Tab-separated table of C-alpha atoms in Angstrom:
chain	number	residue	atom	x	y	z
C	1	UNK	CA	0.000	0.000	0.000
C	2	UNK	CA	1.155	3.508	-0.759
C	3	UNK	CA	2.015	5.796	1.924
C	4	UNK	CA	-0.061	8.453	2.328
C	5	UNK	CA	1.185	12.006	3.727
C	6	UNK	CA	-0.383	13.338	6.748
C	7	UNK	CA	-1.033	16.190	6.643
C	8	UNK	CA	-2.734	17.182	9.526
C	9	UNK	CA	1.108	16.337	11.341
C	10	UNK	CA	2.742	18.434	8.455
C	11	UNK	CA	0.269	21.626	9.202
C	12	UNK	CA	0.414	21.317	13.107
C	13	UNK	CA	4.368	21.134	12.862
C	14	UNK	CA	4.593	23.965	11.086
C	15	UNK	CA	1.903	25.820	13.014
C	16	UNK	CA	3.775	25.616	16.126
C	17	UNK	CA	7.508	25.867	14.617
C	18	UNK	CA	8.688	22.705	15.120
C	19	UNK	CA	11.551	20.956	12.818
C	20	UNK	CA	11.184	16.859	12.807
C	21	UNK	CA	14.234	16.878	14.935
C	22	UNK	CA	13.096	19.380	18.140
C	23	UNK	CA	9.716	17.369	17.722
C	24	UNK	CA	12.091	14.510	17.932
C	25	UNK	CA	13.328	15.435	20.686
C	26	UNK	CA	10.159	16.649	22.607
C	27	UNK	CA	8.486	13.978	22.184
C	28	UNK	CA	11.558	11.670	23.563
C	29	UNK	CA	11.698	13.951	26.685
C	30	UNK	CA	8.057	13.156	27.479
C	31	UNK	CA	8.165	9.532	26.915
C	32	UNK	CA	11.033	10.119	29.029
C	33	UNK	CA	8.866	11.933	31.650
C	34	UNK	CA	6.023	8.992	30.636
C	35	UNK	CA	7.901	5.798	30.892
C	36	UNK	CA	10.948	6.656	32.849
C	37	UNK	CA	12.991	5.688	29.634
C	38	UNK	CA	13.772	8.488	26.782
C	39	UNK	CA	12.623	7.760	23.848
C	40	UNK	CA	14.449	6.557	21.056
C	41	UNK	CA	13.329	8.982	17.798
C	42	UNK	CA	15.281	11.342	15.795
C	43	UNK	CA	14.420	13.336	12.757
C	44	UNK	CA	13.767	10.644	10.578
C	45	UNK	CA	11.674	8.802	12.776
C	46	UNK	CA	9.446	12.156	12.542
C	47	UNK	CA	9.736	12.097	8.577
C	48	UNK	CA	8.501	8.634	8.486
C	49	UNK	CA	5.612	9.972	10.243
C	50	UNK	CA	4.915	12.921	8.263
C	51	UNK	CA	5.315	10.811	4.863
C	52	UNK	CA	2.841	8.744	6.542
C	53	UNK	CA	5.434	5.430	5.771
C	54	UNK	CA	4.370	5.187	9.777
C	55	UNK	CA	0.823	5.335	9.809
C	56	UNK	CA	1.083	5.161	13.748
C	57	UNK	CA	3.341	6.165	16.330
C	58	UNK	CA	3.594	3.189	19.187
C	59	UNK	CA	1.727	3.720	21.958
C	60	UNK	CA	4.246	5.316	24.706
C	61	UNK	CA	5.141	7.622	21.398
C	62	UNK	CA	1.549	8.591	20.717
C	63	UNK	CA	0.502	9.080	24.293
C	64	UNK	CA	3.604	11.751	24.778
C	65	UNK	CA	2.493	13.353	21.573
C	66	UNK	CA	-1.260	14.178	22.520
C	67	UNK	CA	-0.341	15.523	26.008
C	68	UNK	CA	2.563	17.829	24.102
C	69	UNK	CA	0.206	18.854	21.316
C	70	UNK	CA	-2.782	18.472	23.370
C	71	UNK	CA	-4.447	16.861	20.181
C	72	UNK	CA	-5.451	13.377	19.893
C	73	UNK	CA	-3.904	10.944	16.972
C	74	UNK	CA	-6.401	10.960	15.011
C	75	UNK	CA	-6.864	14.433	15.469
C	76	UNK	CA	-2.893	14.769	14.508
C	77	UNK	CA	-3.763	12.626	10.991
C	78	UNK	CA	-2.669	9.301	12.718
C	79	UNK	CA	-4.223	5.619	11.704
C	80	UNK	CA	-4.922	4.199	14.677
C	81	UNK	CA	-4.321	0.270	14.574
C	82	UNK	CA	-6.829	-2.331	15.928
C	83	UNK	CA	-4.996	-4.237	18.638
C	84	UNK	CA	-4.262	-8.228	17.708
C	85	UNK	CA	-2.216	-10.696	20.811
C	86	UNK	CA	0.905	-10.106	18.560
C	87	UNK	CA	0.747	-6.048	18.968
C	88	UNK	CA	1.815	-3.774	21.803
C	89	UNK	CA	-0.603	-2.976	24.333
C	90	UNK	CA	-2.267	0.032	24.866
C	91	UNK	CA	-0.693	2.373	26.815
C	92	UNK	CA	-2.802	3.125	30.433
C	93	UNK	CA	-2.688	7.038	31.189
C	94	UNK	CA	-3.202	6.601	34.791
C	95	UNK	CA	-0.261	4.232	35.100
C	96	UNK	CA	1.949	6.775	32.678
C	97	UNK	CA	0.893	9.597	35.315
C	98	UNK	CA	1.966	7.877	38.102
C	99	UNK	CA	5.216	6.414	36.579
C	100	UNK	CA	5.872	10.182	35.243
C	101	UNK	CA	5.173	11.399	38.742
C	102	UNK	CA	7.424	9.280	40.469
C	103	UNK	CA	10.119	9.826	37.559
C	104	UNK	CA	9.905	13.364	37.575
C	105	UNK	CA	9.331	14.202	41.284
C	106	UNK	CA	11.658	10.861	42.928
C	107	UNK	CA	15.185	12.680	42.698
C	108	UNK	CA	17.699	10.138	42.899
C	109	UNK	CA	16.038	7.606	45.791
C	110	UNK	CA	14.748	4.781	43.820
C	111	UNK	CA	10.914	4.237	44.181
C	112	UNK	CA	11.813	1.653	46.722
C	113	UNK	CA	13.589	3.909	48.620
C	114	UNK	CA	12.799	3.603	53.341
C	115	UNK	CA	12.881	7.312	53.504
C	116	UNK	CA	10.226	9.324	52.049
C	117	UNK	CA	10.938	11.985	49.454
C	118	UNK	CA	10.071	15.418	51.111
C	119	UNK	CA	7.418	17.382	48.310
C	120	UNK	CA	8.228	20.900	48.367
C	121	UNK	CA	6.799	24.033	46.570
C	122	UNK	CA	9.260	23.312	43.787
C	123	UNK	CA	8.037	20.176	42.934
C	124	UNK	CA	4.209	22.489	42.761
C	125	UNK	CA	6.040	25.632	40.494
C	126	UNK	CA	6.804	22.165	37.884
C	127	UNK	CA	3.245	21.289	37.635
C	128	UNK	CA	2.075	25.201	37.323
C	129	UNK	CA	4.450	25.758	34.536
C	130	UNK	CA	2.544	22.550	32.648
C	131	UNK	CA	-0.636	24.547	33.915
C	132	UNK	CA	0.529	27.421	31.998
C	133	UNK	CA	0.698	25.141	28.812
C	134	UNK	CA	-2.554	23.879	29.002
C	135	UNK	CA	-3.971	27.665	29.097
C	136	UNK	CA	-1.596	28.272	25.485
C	137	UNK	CA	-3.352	25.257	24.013
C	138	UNK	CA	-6.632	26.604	25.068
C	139	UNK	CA	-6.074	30.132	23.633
C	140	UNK	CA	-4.812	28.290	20.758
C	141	UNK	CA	-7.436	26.032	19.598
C	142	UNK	CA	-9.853	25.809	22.190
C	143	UNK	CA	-12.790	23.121	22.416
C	144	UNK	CA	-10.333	19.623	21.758
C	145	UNK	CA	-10.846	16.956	22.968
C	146	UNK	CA	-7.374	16.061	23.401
C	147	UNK	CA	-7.067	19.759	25.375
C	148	UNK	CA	-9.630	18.307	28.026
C	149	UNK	CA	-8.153	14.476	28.399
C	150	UNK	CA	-4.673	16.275	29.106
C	151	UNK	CA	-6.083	19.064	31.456
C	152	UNK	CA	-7.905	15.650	33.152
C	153	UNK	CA	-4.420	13.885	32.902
C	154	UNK	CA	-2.321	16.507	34.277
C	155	UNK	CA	-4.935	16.716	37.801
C	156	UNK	CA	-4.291	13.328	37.941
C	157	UNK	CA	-1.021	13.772	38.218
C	158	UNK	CA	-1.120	17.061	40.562
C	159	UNK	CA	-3.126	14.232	42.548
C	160	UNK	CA	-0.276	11.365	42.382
C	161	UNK	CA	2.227	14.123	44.086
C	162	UNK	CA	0.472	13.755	47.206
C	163	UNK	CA	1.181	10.391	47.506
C	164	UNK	CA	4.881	10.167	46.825
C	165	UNK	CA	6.292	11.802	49.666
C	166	UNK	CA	5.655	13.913	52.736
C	167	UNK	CA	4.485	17.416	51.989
C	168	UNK	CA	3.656	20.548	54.284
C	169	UNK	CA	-0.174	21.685	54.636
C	170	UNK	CA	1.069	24.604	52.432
C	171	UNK	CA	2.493	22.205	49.811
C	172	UNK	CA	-0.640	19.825	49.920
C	173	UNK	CA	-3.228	22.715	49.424
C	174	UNK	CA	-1.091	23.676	46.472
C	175	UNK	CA	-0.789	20.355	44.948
C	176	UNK	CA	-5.172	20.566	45.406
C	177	UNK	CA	-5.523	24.050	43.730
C	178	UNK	CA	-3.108	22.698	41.288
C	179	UNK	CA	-5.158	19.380	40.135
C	180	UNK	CA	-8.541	22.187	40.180
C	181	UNK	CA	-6.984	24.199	38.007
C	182	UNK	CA	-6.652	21.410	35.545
C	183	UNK	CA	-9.651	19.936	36.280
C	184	UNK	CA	-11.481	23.481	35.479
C	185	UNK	CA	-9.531	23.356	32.825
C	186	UNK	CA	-10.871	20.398	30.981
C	187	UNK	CA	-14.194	21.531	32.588
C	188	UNK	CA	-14.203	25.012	30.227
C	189	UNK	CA	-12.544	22.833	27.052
C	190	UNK	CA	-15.381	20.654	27.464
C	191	UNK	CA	-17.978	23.329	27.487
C	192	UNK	CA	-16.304	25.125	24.628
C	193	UNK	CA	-16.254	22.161	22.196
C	194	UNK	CA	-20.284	21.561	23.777
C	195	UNK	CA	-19.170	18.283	25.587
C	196	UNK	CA	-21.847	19.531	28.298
C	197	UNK	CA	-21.962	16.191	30.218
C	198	UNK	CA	-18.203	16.107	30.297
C	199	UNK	CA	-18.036	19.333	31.270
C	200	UNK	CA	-20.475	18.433	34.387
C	201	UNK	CA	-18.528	15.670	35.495
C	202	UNK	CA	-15.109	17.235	35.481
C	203	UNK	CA	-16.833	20.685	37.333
C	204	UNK	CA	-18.144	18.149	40.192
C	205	UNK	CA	-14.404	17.016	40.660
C	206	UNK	CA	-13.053	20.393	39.940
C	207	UNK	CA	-15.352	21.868	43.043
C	208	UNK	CA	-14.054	19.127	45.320
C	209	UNK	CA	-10.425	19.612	44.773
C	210	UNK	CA	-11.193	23.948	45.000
C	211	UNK	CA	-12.541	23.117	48.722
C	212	UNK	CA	-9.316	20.893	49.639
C	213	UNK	CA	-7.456	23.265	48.409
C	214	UNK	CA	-8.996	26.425	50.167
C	215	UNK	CA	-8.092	28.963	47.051
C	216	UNK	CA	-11.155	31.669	46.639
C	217	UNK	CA	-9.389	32.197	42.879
C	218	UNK	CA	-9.764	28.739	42.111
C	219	UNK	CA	-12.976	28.172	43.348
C	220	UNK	CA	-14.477	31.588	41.161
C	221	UNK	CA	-12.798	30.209	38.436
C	222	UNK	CA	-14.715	26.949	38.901
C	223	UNK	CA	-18.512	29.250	39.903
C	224	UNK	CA	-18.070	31.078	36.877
C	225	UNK	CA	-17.439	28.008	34.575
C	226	UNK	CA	-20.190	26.648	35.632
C	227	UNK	CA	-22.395	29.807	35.399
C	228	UNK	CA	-21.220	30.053	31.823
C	229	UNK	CA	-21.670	26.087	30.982
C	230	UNK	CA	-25.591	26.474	32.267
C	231	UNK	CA	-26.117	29.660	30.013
C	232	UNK	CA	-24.951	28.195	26.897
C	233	UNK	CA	-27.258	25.211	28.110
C	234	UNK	CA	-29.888	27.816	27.557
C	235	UNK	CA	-30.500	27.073	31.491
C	236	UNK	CA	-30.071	31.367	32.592
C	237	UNK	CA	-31.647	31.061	36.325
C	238	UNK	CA	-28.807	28.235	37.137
C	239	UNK	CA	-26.494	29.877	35.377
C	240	UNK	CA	-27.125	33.306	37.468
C	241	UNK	CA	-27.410	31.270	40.448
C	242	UNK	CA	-23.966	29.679	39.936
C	243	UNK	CA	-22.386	33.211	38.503
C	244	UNK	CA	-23.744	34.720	41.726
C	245	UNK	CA	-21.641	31.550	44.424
C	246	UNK	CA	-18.356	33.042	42.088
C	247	UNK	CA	-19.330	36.768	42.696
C	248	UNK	CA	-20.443	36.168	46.689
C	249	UNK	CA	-16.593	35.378	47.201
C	250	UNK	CA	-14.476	37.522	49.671
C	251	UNK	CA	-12.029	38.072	46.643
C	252	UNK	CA	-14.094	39.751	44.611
C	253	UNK	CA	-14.521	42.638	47.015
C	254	UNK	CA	-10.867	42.438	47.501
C	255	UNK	CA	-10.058	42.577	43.609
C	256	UNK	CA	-11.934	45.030	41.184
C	257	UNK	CA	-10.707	42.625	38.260
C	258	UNK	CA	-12.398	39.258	39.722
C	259	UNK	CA	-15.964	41.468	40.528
C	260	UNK	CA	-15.389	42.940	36.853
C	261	UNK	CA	-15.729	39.626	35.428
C	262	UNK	CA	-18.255	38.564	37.794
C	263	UNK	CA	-20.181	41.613	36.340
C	264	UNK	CA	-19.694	41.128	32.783
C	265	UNK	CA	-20.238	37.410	33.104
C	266	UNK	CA	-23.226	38.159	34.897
C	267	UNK	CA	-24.131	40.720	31.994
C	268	UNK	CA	-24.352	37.550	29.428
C	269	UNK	CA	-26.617	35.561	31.894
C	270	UNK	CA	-28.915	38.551	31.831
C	271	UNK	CA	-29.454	38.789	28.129
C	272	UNK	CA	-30.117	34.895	28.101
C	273	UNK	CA	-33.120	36.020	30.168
C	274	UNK	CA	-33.844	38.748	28.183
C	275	UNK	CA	-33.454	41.478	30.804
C	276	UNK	CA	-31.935	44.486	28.673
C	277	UNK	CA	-31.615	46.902	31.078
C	278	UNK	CA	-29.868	44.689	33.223
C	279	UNK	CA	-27.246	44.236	30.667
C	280	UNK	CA	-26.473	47.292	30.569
C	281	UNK	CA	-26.058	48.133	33.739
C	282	UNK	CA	-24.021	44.921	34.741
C	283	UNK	CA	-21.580	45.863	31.895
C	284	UNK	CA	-21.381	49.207	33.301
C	285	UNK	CA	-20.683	48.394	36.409
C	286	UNK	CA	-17.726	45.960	35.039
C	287	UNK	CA	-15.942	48.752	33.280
C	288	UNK	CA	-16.185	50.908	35.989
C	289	UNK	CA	-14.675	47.519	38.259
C	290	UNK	CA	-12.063	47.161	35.518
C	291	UNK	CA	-11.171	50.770	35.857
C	292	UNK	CA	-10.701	50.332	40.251
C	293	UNK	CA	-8.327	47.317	39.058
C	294	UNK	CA	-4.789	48.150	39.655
C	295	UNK	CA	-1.843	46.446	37.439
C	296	UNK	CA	0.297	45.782	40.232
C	297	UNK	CA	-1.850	42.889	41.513
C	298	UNK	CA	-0.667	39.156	41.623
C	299	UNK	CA	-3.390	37.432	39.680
C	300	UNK	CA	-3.648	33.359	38.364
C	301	UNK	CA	-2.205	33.278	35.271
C	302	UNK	CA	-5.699	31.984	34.027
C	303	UNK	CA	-7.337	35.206	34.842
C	304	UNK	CA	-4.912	37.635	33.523
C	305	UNK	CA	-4.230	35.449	30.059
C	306	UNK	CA	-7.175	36.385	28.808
C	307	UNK	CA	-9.577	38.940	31.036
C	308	UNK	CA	-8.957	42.505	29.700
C	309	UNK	CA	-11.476	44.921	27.969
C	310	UNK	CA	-11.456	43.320	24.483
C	311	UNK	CA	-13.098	40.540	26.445
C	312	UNK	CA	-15.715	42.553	27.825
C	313	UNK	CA	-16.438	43.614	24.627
C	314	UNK	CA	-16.685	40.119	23.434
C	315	UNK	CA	-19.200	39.181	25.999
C	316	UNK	CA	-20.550	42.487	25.016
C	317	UNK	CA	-20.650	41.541	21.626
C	318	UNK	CA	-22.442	37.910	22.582
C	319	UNK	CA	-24.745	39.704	24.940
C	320	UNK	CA	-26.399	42.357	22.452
C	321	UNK	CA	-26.671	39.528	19.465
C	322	UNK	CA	-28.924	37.697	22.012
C	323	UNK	CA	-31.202	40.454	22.638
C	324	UNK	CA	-31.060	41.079	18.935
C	325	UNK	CA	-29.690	44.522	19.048
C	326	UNK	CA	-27.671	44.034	16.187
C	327	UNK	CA	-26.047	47.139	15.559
C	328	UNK	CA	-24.452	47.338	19.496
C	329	UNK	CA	-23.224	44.267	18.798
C	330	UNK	CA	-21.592	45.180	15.658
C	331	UNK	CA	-20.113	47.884	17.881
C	332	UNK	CA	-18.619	45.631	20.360
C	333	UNK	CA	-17.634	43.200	17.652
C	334	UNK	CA	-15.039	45.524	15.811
C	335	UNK	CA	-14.090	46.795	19.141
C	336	UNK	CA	-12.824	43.341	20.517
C	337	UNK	CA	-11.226	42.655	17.145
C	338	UNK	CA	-8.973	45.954	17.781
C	339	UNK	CA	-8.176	44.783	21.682
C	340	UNK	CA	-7.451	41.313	21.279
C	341	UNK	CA	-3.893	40.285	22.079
C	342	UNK	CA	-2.041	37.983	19.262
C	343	UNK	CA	-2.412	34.505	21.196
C	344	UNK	CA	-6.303	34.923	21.164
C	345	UNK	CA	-6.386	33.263	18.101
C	346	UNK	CA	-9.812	30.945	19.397
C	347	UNK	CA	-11.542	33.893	20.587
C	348	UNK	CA	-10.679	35.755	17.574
C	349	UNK	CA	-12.671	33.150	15.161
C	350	UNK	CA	-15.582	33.105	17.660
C	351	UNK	CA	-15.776	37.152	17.973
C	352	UNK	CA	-15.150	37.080	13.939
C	353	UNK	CA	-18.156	34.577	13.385
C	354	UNK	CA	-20.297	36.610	15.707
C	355	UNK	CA	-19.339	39.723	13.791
C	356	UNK	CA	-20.632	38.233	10.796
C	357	UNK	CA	-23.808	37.414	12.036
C	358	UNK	CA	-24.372	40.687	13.118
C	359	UNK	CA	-23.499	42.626	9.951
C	360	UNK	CA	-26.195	40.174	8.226
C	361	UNK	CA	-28.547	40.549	10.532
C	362	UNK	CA	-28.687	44.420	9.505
C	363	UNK	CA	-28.790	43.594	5.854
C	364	UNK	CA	-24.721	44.301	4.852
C	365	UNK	CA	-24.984	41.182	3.149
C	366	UNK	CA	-21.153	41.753	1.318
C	367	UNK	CA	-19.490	42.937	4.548
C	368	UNK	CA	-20.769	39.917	6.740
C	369	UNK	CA	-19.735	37.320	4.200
C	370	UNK	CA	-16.511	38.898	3.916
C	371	UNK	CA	-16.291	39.101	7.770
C	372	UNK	CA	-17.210	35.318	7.992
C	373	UNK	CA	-14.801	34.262	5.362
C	374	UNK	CA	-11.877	35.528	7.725
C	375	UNK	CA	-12.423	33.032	10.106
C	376	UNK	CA	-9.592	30.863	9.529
C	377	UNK	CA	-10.293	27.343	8.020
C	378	UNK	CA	-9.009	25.437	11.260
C	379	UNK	CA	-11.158	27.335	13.688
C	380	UNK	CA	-14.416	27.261	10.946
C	381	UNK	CA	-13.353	22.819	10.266
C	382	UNK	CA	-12.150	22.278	13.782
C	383	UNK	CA	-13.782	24.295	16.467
C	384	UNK	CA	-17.358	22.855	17.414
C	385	UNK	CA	-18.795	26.618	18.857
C	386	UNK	CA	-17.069	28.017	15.548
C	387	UNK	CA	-18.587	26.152	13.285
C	388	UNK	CA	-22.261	25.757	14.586
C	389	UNK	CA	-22.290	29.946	14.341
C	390	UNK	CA	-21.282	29.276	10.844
C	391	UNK	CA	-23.297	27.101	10.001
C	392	UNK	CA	-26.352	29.065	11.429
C	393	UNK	CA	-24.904	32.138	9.487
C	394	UNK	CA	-24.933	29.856	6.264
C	395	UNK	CA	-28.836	29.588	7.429
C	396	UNK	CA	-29.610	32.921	7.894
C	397	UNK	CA	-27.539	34.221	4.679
C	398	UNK	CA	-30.128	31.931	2.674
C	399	UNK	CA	-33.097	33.603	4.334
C	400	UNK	CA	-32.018	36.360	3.369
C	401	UNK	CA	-30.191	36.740	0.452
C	402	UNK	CA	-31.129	33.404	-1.528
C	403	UNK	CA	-29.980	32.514	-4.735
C	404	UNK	CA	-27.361	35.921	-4.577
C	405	UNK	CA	-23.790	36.196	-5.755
C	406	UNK	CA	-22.683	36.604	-1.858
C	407	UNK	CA	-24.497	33.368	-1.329
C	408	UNK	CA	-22.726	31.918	-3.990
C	409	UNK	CA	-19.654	32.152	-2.917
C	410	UNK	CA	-20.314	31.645	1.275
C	411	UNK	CA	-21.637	28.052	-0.214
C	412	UNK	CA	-18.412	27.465	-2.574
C	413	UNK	CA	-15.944	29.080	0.913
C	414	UNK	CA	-17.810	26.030	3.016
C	415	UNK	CA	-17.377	23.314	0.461
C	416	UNK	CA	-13.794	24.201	0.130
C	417	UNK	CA	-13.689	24.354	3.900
C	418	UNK	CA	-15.426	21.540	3.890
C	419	UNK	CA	-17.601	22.970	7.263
């Protein structure tokens, strides 16, 4: 049989800047991590892959690649092989974490070792730094599946620290926070790609580990997942009530930025209950929170990533297209576009689809399919939220402008597309 290229490898390589011999040697370093043995690829080992002459990495291989990409194999162009008694067996994720854990966090006593390794906050500043990846990913492509099994992974593994060693109170309610974080993480990856009964389970877990933990950041990170899960659910008195548990926290009297995005959060609940003029006053009352914010406050790296006005203006933007003021959305669509920072590159698709909508909505039938056609072709193929908005915008561009020239071509852009 021919090889066949992959080039869903090919395009993710070259997407994040990776030459088949660094990807080489990432990969080895997490089978490494994985398996307590490096692995054994160099460049051509990658080339074989991309040529597609290996149609499957092995299993210790393939598992290191989805938690570095944070994609699955298939999602990365790989075959995956149906297991016979002659082939390898499947690799077990929980017994990678703890074998990774151990590797990673033993030092030089062997796993056998009488005295007890002593966990320190080092050993935590490690796992936030792999927190810190997760929330690049997410930014990046938002939604995957393979973004929420390694968020799930990598709690797991937070987890699996408290059992190797002795650890301070301090230390322990770090390593908690540590596997929430994750856990939320996979929680809000799960709700983006509209996984909502994933995203249920891992918020149950998510709110244990936040009380073990005893971090008020964590847990209004966790509140106002959940607040956002149940409005997208089209559920908006659950999703108030749990916005409301997030914004009741001391911290948000403390901090002007966590009540600001209590508020604007809060906004978007409002308009899924069709309560205008409480949209506009919660988003006035989360600029004016924004403003009180100071910059030289130590925040979580997940609130400061990606909480700023363009993302008021985004919610803004999501808010006013419910109530089906078109025009204010439009508004708060271009001005998001202008705010965004460059590694928003999911929330730019979503606020560009949106965008679109709301331009056709007001009959500029040219300008929205223009608009639409600049959401790029990974976020419009590859982003559930992404591409239900474009399909619906397909929908409404029918309704109104069937059988045009602009319809035309938004039919031959999705075909190409292939949304």
């Amino acid at each position: 049989m021919d090889a066949v290229p992959n080039h869903a490898l090919a395009a993710w390589m070259k997407e994040q800047g990776y030459s088949s011999r660094e990807l080489a040697d990432r990969v080895n370093h997490a089978v490494g991590e994985l398996t307590g043995k490096p692995g054994g690829l160099d460049d051509s080992s990658i080339r074989a892959w991309r040529s597609g002459r290996v149609r499957c990495p092995k299993s210790a291989q393939r598992a290191a690649l989805e938690l570095i990409s944070g994609r699955t194999a298939l999602a990365l162009g790989f075959v995956l092989r149906t297991r016979t008694k002659d082939q390898e067996p499947p690799v077990d994720r929980r017994t990678f974490i703890a074998a990774a854990t151990t590797a990673a966090f033993s030092g030089a006593a062997p796993p056998t070792a009488a005295v007890p390794r002593r966990v320190g906050m080092a050993d935590v500043a490690l796992i936030q730094q792999r927190f810190a990846d997760i929330i690049a990913s997410d930014h990046r492509h938002g939604g995957q599946r393979g973004i929420e099994q390694q968020a799930a992974a990598l709690a797991d593994e937070a987890l699996v620290c408290q059992t190797i060693g002795t650890a301070s109170q301090r230390v322990r309610a770090s390593l908690y926070a540590a596997a929430a974080s994750f856990r939320s993480s996979a929680m809000w990856a799960a709700i983006d790609g509209r996984r909502f009964g994933d995203a249920s389970n891992h918020m149950r877990e998510a709110q244990s580990l936040a009380e073990l933990s005893g971090d008020p950041a964590i847990k209004f990170r966790i509140w106002s997942h959940a607040g956002t899960m149940y409005r997208h659910m089209g559920r908006p008195a659950e999703a108030a009530a749990a916005n409301d548990v997030a914004r009741g926290l001391g911290l948000t009297r403390r901090d002007p930025m966590f009540a600001s995005l209590g508020l604007a959060r809060h906004a978007a609940i409002h308009a899924a209950a069709g309560d205008r003029g409480a949209v506009r006053r919660s988003f006035g009352q989360a600029r004016e929170a924004m403003d009180r914010a100071g910059s030289g406050e130590v925040r979580p790296l997940w609130l400061t990533a990606f909480y700023d006005a363009a993302e008021v203006d985004s919610l803004a933007l999501s808010a006013y297209s419910m109530l089906g003021d078109w025009a204010t959305a439009e508004a708060h669509g271009h001005r998001c576009l202008a705010g965004l920072r460059p590694h928003m590159v999911r929330s730019k698709a979503i606020t560009t689809a949106r965008l679109a909508r709301a331009q056709l909505e007001q009959g500029e039938v040219e300008s929205a399919v223009t608009t639409a056609m600049g959401v790029s072709a990974d976020a419009a193929a590859g982003h559930p939220r992404v591409s239900a908005m474009l399909a619906t915008f397909g929908s409404r561009l029918q309704q109104i402008a069937p059988g045009s020239s602009h319809a035309d071509a938004w039919r031959s852009h999705t075909v190409r597309l292939k949304v």
